[in-house]
Amino acid sequence: MRHLIDILDLTIEEIDQLIETAEDIMANPAKYAHVCDGKKLATLFFEPSTRTRLSFEAAMMELGGNVLGFSEASSSSASKGESVCDTVQVVGCYADIIAMRHPKEGAPVAAASVCPVPIINAGDGGHNHPTQTLTDLLTIRKEKGRLNQLVIGLCGDLQFGRTVHSLINAMSRYKSIRFVLISPNELKVPEYIKENMHRDKVSYMEVERLEDVIGTLDILYMTRVQRERFFNEADYVRLKDSYILDTEKMKMARKDLCVMHPLPRVNEISRAVDSDPRAAYFRQAMYGKYIREALIMKLLGVEA
Ligand code: CP
């Protein structure tokens, strides 16, 4: 039995295979419409979500399976003090696979140690978000045609942004990747992520101004400054509008730039950018459903 807790739980070959399956599902949905007949996915979301939960549920439905679960901790017995380990042991009696989001870093590792069915980390605090990373990798492959030889700008909250941490770890395994880390001083990438990049001999630079580097990028990955990760509201207010990608800044970018964002966005991308063909973030959300279909199939061991 396999779980997916961290993107590094998957080899590059396995990721390539998932991307291939997702592309085949996109091209031939009918071929996959019954591969999960009789199977159930439980979505246990102790933290809010739109894309991750609903794309997992849509993915399972499109594979012929069923879904059950909860979308907030307050409607589960966690509100009565039940531990996450007890919750997954019980839900494992009702479902064949679990996707779980939890505000505490490491909660999915603890859950996986007792869970009788495969568990997928759908985001744990400011730590990891491996299925967003799979979504991002499929998006990069679809939009840029390759996963190597890329200059990737990551902009915004790089300290608490779990999607950023997972993406850096994943892309560091591909050839000729350079990261441009664009953040205010207070929201820089954590030291352990930098240590990983040093270990993997991955080139990166840290800057504060998006304008100075936007013209050098193949991919610009924007992120939200996350109010829910701050202890101090004044710090959030001071930093929340550090970056706003607008049509003026897009004029400085390459014609083939790919703008990504895990969403939700608040102010960091102006709505006027949405109609620019380089804005890939809504297509990115769509790709998320297909790669989650491929992942569910892999962890359940089913084939078309
Ligand atoms: N990208 C992402 O994780 O979005 P949700 O929080 O809406 O699931």
Short mmCIF file of C-alpha atoms and ligand atoms in Angstrom, two decimals:
data_model
loop_
_atom_site.label_atom_id
_atom_site.label_comp_id
_atom_site.label_asym_id
_atom_site.label_seq_id
_atom_site.Cartn_x
_atom_site.Cartn_y
_atom_site.Cartn_z
CA MET A 1 0.00 0.00 0.00
CA ARG A 2 1.34 3.44 -0.97
CA HIS A 3 0.54 6.83 0.56
CA LEU A 4 1.42 10.23 -0.92
CA ILE A 5 2.68 12.53 1.81
CA ASP A 6 5.51 14.38 0.06
CA ILE A 7 6.12 14.86 -3.66
CA LEU A 8 9.50 13.14 -3.16
CA ASP A 9 7.60 9.93 -2.32
CA LEU A 10 7.25 9.63 -6.11
CA THR A 11 10.17 9.00 -8.46
CA ILE A 12 10.56 11.10 -11.59
CA GLU A 13 9.56 8.02 -13.61
CA GLU A 14 6.36 7.65 -11.58
CA ILE A 15 5.57 11.34 -12.06
CA ASP A 16 6.13 10.99 -15.81
CA GLN A 17 3.76 8.02 -15.80
CA LEU A 18 1.10 9.99 -13.89
CA ILE A 19 1.39 12.86 -16.36
CA GLU A 20 1.07 10.42 -19.26
CA THR A 21 -2.05 8.87 -17.71
CA ALA A 22 -3.56 12.31 -17.01
CA GLU A 23 -2.99 13.32 -20.64
CA ASP A 24 -4.62 10.09 -21.80
CA ILE A 25 -7.62 10.69 -19.49
CA MET A 26 -7.99 14.17 -21.00
CA ALA A 27 -7.93 12.74 -24.52
CA ASN A 28 -10.05 9.61 -23.84
CA PRO A 29 -12.30 10.19 -20.82
CA ALA A 30 -14.72 7.39 -21.73
CA LYS A 31 -11.92 4.81 -21.42
CA TYR A 32 -11.63 5.67 -17.71
CA ALA A 33 -15.31 6.21 -16.84
CA HIS A 34 -15.69 2.92 -14.90
CA VAL A 35 -12.20 2.08 -13.64
CA CYS A 36 -13.21 2.92 -10.05
CA ASP A 37 -16.72 1.47 -10.08
CA GLY A 38 -17.58 0.41 -6.52
CA LYS A 39 -14.66 2.33 -4.97
CA LYS A 40 -15.02 5.18 -2.47
CA LEU A 41 -12.84 8.23 -1.85
CA ALA A 42 -13.12 10.03 1.51
CA THR A 43 -12.16 13.70 1.56
CA LEU A 44 -11.26 14.76 5.11
CA PHE A 45 -10.72 18.51 5.05
CA PHE A 46 -9.85 20.03 8.42
CA GLU A 47 -9.03 23.28 6.60
CA PRO A 48 -10.94 25.17 3.86
CA SER A 49 -10.52 24.31 0.19
CA THR A 50 -12.25 24.81 -3.13
CA ARG A 51 -9.98 23.36 -5.82
CA THR A 52 -8.30 20.48 -4.03
CA ARG A 53 -11.39 18.97 -2.43
CA LEU A 54 -13.74 19.49 -5.34
CA SER A 55 -11.22 18.35 -7.95
CA PHE A 56 -10.57 15.19 -5.94
CA GLU A 57 -14.30 14.56 -5.72
CA ALA A 58 -14.86 15.31 -9.42
CA ALA A 59 -11.88 13.08 -10.27
CA MET A 60 -13.32 10.10 -8.36
CA MET A 61 -16.78 10.63 -9.89
CA GLU A 62 -15.29 10.74 -13.40
CA LEU A 63 -13.60 7.41 -12.71
CA GLY A 64 -16.97 5.89 -11.74
CA GLY A 65 -16.36 5.93 -7.98
CA ASN A 66 -18.20 7.56 -5.09
CA VAL A 67 -17.17 10.18 -2.53
CA LEU A 68 -17.88 10.89 1.12
CA GLY A 69 -16.29 13.16 3.68
CA PHE A 70 -16.37 16.50 5.45
CA SER A 71 -15.21 19.96 4.46
CA GLU A 72 -14.51 21.46 7.88
CA ALA A 73 -13.22 20.18 11.19
CA SER A 74 -16.23 21.63 13.02
CA SER A 75 -18.59 19.18 11.32
CA SER A 76 -16.44 16.18 12.25
CA SER A 77 -15.72 14.57 15.62
CA ALA A 78 -12.39 16.43 15.66
CA SER A 79 -14.52 19.16 17.25
CA LYS A 80 -15.14 16.75 20.17
CA GLY A 81 -11.43 16.08 20.56
CA GLU A 82 -10.96 13.03 18.35
CA SER A 83 -7.38 12.60 17.13
CA VAL A 84 -6.52 12.56 13.45
CA CYS A 85 -5.14 9.03 13.86
CA ASP A 86 -8.43 7.75 15.27
CA THR A 87 -10.37 9.57 12.53
CA VAL A 88 -8.44 7.95 9.66
CA GLN A 89 -8.56 4.49 11.25
CA VAL A 90 -12.34 4.77 11.34
CA VAL A 91 -12.75 6.34 7.90
CA GLY A 92 -10.49 3.61 6.52
CA CYS A 93 -13.34 1.20 7.36
CA TYR A 94 -15.71 3.17 5.11
CA ALA A 95 -13.53 4.23 2.17
CA ASP A 96 -10.88 2.73 -0.13
CA ILE A 97 -8.69 5.84 -0.24
CA ILE A 98 -8.47 9.11 1.72
CA ALA A 99 -7.47 12.65 0.70
CA MET A 100 -6.80 14.71 3.82
CA ARG A 101 -6.01 18.39 4.40
CA HIS A 102 -4.91 19.46 7.86
CA PRO A 103 -3.61 22.74 9.31
CA LYS A 104 -0.87 20.97 11.31
CA GLU A 105 2.40 20.19 9.55
CA GLY A 106 3.11 16.48 9.80
CA ALA A 107 -0.50 15.42 10.49
CA PRO A 108 -0.58 13.25 7.32
CA VAL A 109 2.57 11.39 8.40
CA ALA A 110 0.95 10.52 11.73
CA ALA A 111 -2.29 9.58 9.97
CA ALA A 112 -0.50 7.36 7.45
CA SER A 113 1.21 5.41 10.24
CA VAL A 114 -2.16 3.91 11.27
CA CYS A 115 -4.35 4.35 8.18
CA PRO A 116 -5.58 1.04 6.73
CA VAL A 117 -6.04 2.53 3.21
CA PRO A 118 -3.89 4.83 1.02
CA ILE A 119 -3.80 8.39 2.29
CA ILE A 120 -3.05 11.45 0.16
CA ASN A 121 -1.75 14.65 1.74
CA ALA A 122 -4.00 17.38 0.33
CA GLY A 123 -1.99 20.08 2.13
CA ASP A 124 -0.53 20.17 5.66
CA GLY A 125 -0.14 23.63 7.15
CA GLY A 126 2.77 25.57 5.65
CA HIS A 127 4.61 22.35 4.82
CA ASN A 128 3.69 20.41 1.67
CA HIS A 129 1.00 20.12 -0.98
CA PRO A 130 2.10 17.28 -3.26
CA THR A 131 -1.04 17.04 -5.40
CA GLN A 132 -0.80 20.77 -6.16
CA THR A 133 2.75 20.03 -7.29
CA LEU A 134 1.57 17.22 -9.55
CA THR A 135 -0.95 19.71 -10.94
CA ASP A 136 1.86 22.24 -11.45
CA LEU A 137 4.09 19.73 -13.19
CA LEU A 138 1.31 18.71 -15.58
CA THR A 139 0.63 22.41 -16.22
CA ILE A 140 4.28 23.13 -17.00
CA ARG A 141 4.45 20.14 -19.33
CA LYS A 142 1.25 21.19 -21.13
CA GLU A 143 2.09 24.89 -21.33
CA LYS A 144 5.87 24.79 -21.91
CA GLY A 145 6.25 21.32 -23.45
CA ARG A 146 9.09 20.37 -21.10
CA LEU A 147 10.09 20.01 -17.45
CA ASN A 148 13.75 20.95 -17.85
CA GLN A 149 15.74 24.00 -18.98
CA LEU A 150 13.46 26.49 -17.28
CA VAL A 151 13.90 29.70 -15.34
CA ILE A 152 11.15 29.63 -12.71
CA GLY A 153 10.23 32.74 -10.74
CA LEU A 154 8.40 32.09 -7.46
CA CYS A 155 6.82 35.24 -6.10
CA GLY A 156 5.03 36.20 -2.87
CA ASP A 157 4.87 34.28 0.37
CA LEU A 158 7.74 31.83 -0.02
CA GLN A 159 8.02 31.18 3.70
CA PHE A 160 4.61 29.70 4.41
CA GLY A 161 3.69 28.77 0.82
CA ARG A 162 3.49 24.98 0.91
CA THR A 163 2.90 24.82 -2.85
CA VAL A 164 6.21 26.63 -3.37
CA HIS A 165 8.12 24.25 -1.10
CA SER A 166 6.77 21.16 -2.84
CA LEU A 167 7.37 22.67 -6.30
CA ILE A 168 11.00 23.56 -5.54
CA ASN A 169 11.65 20.05 -4.23
CA ALA A 170 10.05 18.50 -7.30
CA MET A 171 11.62 20.72 -9.97
CA SER A 172 15.07 20.46 -8.38
CA ARG A 173 15.22 16.91 -9.75
CA TYR A 174 14.97 18.07 -13.39
CA LYS A 175 17.91 19.28 -15.51
CA SER A 176 18.96 22.93 -15.94
CA ILE A 177 16.39 24.48 -13.63
CA ARG A 178 17.06 27.94 -12.18
CA PHE A 179 14.86 29.46 -9.48
CA VAL A 180 14.36 33.17 -8.99
CA LEU A 181 12.89 33.62 -5.50
CA ILE A 182 10.98 36.89 -5.30
CA SER A 183 9.73 37.84 -1.85
CA PRO A 184 9.90 40.45 0.89
CA ASN A 185 12.70 39.79 3.36
CA GLU A 186 10.19 38.53 5.96
CA LEU A 187 8.70 35.89 3.63
CA LYS A 188 11.81 34.26 2.20
CA VAL A 189 12.04 30.54 1.50
CA PRO A 190 12.85 28.60 4.71
CA GLU A 191 16.46 27.55 5.31
CA TYR A 192 15.73 23.83 4.95
CA ILE A 193 14.47 24.39 1.39
CA LYS A 194 17.64 26.33 0.56
CA GLU A 195 19.72 23.51 2.05
CA ASN A 196 17.89 21.08 -0.24
CA MET A 197 18.74 23.28 -3.25
CA HIS A 198 22.41 23.45 -2.20
CA ARG A 199 22.45 19.68 -1.76
CA ASP A 200 20.91 19.16 -5.20
CA LYS A 201 23.27 21.80 -6.74
CA VAL A 202 20.31 23.79 -8.02
CA SER A 203 20.92 27.38 -8.99
CA TYR A 204 18.78 30.06 -7.31
CA MET A 205 18.81 33.77 -6.55
CA GLU A 206 16.75 35.80 -4.08
CA VAL A 207 15.39 39.23 -5.04
CA GLU A 208 12.76 41.62 -3.71
CA ARG A 209 11.55 43.38 -6.89
CA LEU A 210 9.49 41.49 -9.47
CA GLU A 211 10.10 44.22 -12.06
CA ASP A 212 13.85 43.55 -12.01
CA VAL A 213 13.53 39.91 -13.08
CA ILE A 214 10.20 39.35 -14.81
CA GLY A 215 11.79 39.66 -18.26
CA THR A 216 14.13 36.73 -17.57
CA LEU A 217 11.48 34.17 -16.63
CA ASP A 218 9.96 31.19 -18.46
CA ILE A 219 7.46 30.66 -15.64
CA LEU A 220 6.15 33.08 -13.05
CA TYR A 221 4.51 31.28 -10.13
CA MET A 222 2.55 33.84 -8.12
CA THR A 223 1.34 33.08 -4.60
CA ARG A 224 -0.99 34.66 -2.11
CA VAL A 225 0.22 36.16 1.16
CA GLN A 226 -1.76 33.88 3.47
CA ARG A 227 -3.55 35.67 6.27
CA GLU A 228 -4.19 32.34 8.05
CA ARG A 229 -0.45 31.67 8.50
CA PHE A 230 0.31 34.97 10.30
CA PHE A 231 0.36 35.30 14.09
CA ASN A 232 0.16 39.07 13.85
CA GLU A 233 -2.51 40.87 11.77
CA ALA A 234 -0.35 44.01 11.45
CA ASP A 235 2.39 42.00 9.71
CA TYR A 236 -0.16 40.54 7.31
CA VAL A 237 -1.57 43.97 6.47
CA ARG A 238 1.94 45.36 5.87
CA LEU A 239 2.95 42.52 3.55
CA LYS A 240 -0.26 41.47 1.83
CA ASP A 241 0.07 43.69 -1.24
CA SER A 242 3.83 43.33 -1.67
CA TYR A 243 3.33 42.12 -5.26
CA ILE A 244 0.60 42.87 -7.75
CA LEU A 245 1.07 41.45 -11.23
CA ASP A 246 -0.68 43.85 -13.62
CA THR A 247 -0.73 44.53 -17.35
CA GLU A 248 2.16 46.99 -17.06
CA LYS A 249 4.44 44.35 -15.55
CA MET A 250 3.23 41.80 -18.14
CA LYS A 251 4.58 44.16 -20.84
CA MET A 252 8.08 43.59 -19.40
CA ALA A 253 7.71 39.78 -19.60
CA ARG A 254 8.61 37.39 -22.39
CA LYS A 255 6.01 36.61 -25.04
CA ASP A 256 6.09 32.96 -23.98
CA LEU A 257 5.95 33.51 -20.21
CA CYS A 258 3.62 31.11 -18.41
CA VAL A 259 1.90 32.71 -15.38
CA MET A 260 0.81 30.18 -12.79
CA HIS A 261 -0.89 30.49 -9.41
CA PRO A 262 -2.21 27.67 -7.22
CA LEU A 263 -5.18 29.92 -6.36
CA PRO A 264 -7.08 31.28 -4.53
CA ARG A 265 -5.82 34.73 -5.43
CA VAL A 266 -6.63 37.87 -3.53
CA ASN A 267 -4.92 40.97 -5.01
CA GLU A 268 -1.66 39.59 -6.31
CA ILE A 269 -2.79 39.24 -9.93
CA SER A 270 -4.90 41.98 -11.42
CA ARG A 271 -8.07 40.70 -13.12
CA ALA A 272 -6.99 42.45 -16.32
CA VAL A 273 -4.21 39.85 -16.64
CA ASP A 274 -6.76 36.99 -16.85
CA SER A 275 -7.41 37.57 -20.55
CA ASP A 276 -3.69 37.48 -21.41
CA PRO A 277 -2.99 34.11 -23.11
CA ARG A 278 0.09 33.77 -20.88
CA ALA A 279 -2.19 33.53 -17.81
CA ALA A 280 -2.38 29.77 -17.23
CA TYR A 281 -3.85 29.66 -13.71
CA PHE A 282 -7.40 28.67 -14.58
CA ARG A 283 -6.14 26.02 -16.99
CA GLN A 284 -3.85 24.90 -14.13
CA ALA A 285 -6.91 24.36 -11.88
CA MET A 286 -8.49 22.26 -14.63
CA TYR A 287 -5.37 20.09 -15.02
CA GLY A 288 -5.59 19.37 -11.28
CA LYS A 289 -8.62 17.17 -11.75
CA TYR A 290 -6.94 14.97 -14.37
CA ILE A 291 -3.70 14.44 -12.47
CA ARG A 292 -5.72 13.54 -9.34
CA GLU A 293 -7.61 10.97 -11.41
CA ALA A 294 -4.28 9.46 -12.43
CA LEU A 295 -3.07 9.48 -8.81
CA ILE A 296 -6.23 7.83 -7.44
CA MET A 297 -5.86 5.09 -10.06
CA LYS A 298 -2.20 4.53 -9.18
CA LEU A 299 -2.76 4.33 -5.42
CA LEU A 300 -5.77 2.04 -5.83
CA GLY A 301 -3.84 -0.11 -8.31
CA VAL A 302 -6.50 0.10 -11.02
CA GLU A 303 -5.90 0.36 -14.76
CA ALA A 304 -8.04 1.27 -17.78
N1 CP B 1 -4.64 25.37 -4.71
C1 CP B 1 -5.35 24.99 -3.64
O1 CP B 1 -4.90 24.19 -2.80
O2 CP B 1 -6.61 25.54 -3.58
P1 CP B 1 -7.68 25.22 -2.47
O3 CP B 1 -7.16 25.75 -1.16
O4 CP B 1 -8.93 25.93 -2.92
O5 CP B 1 -7.84 23.73 -2.40
#
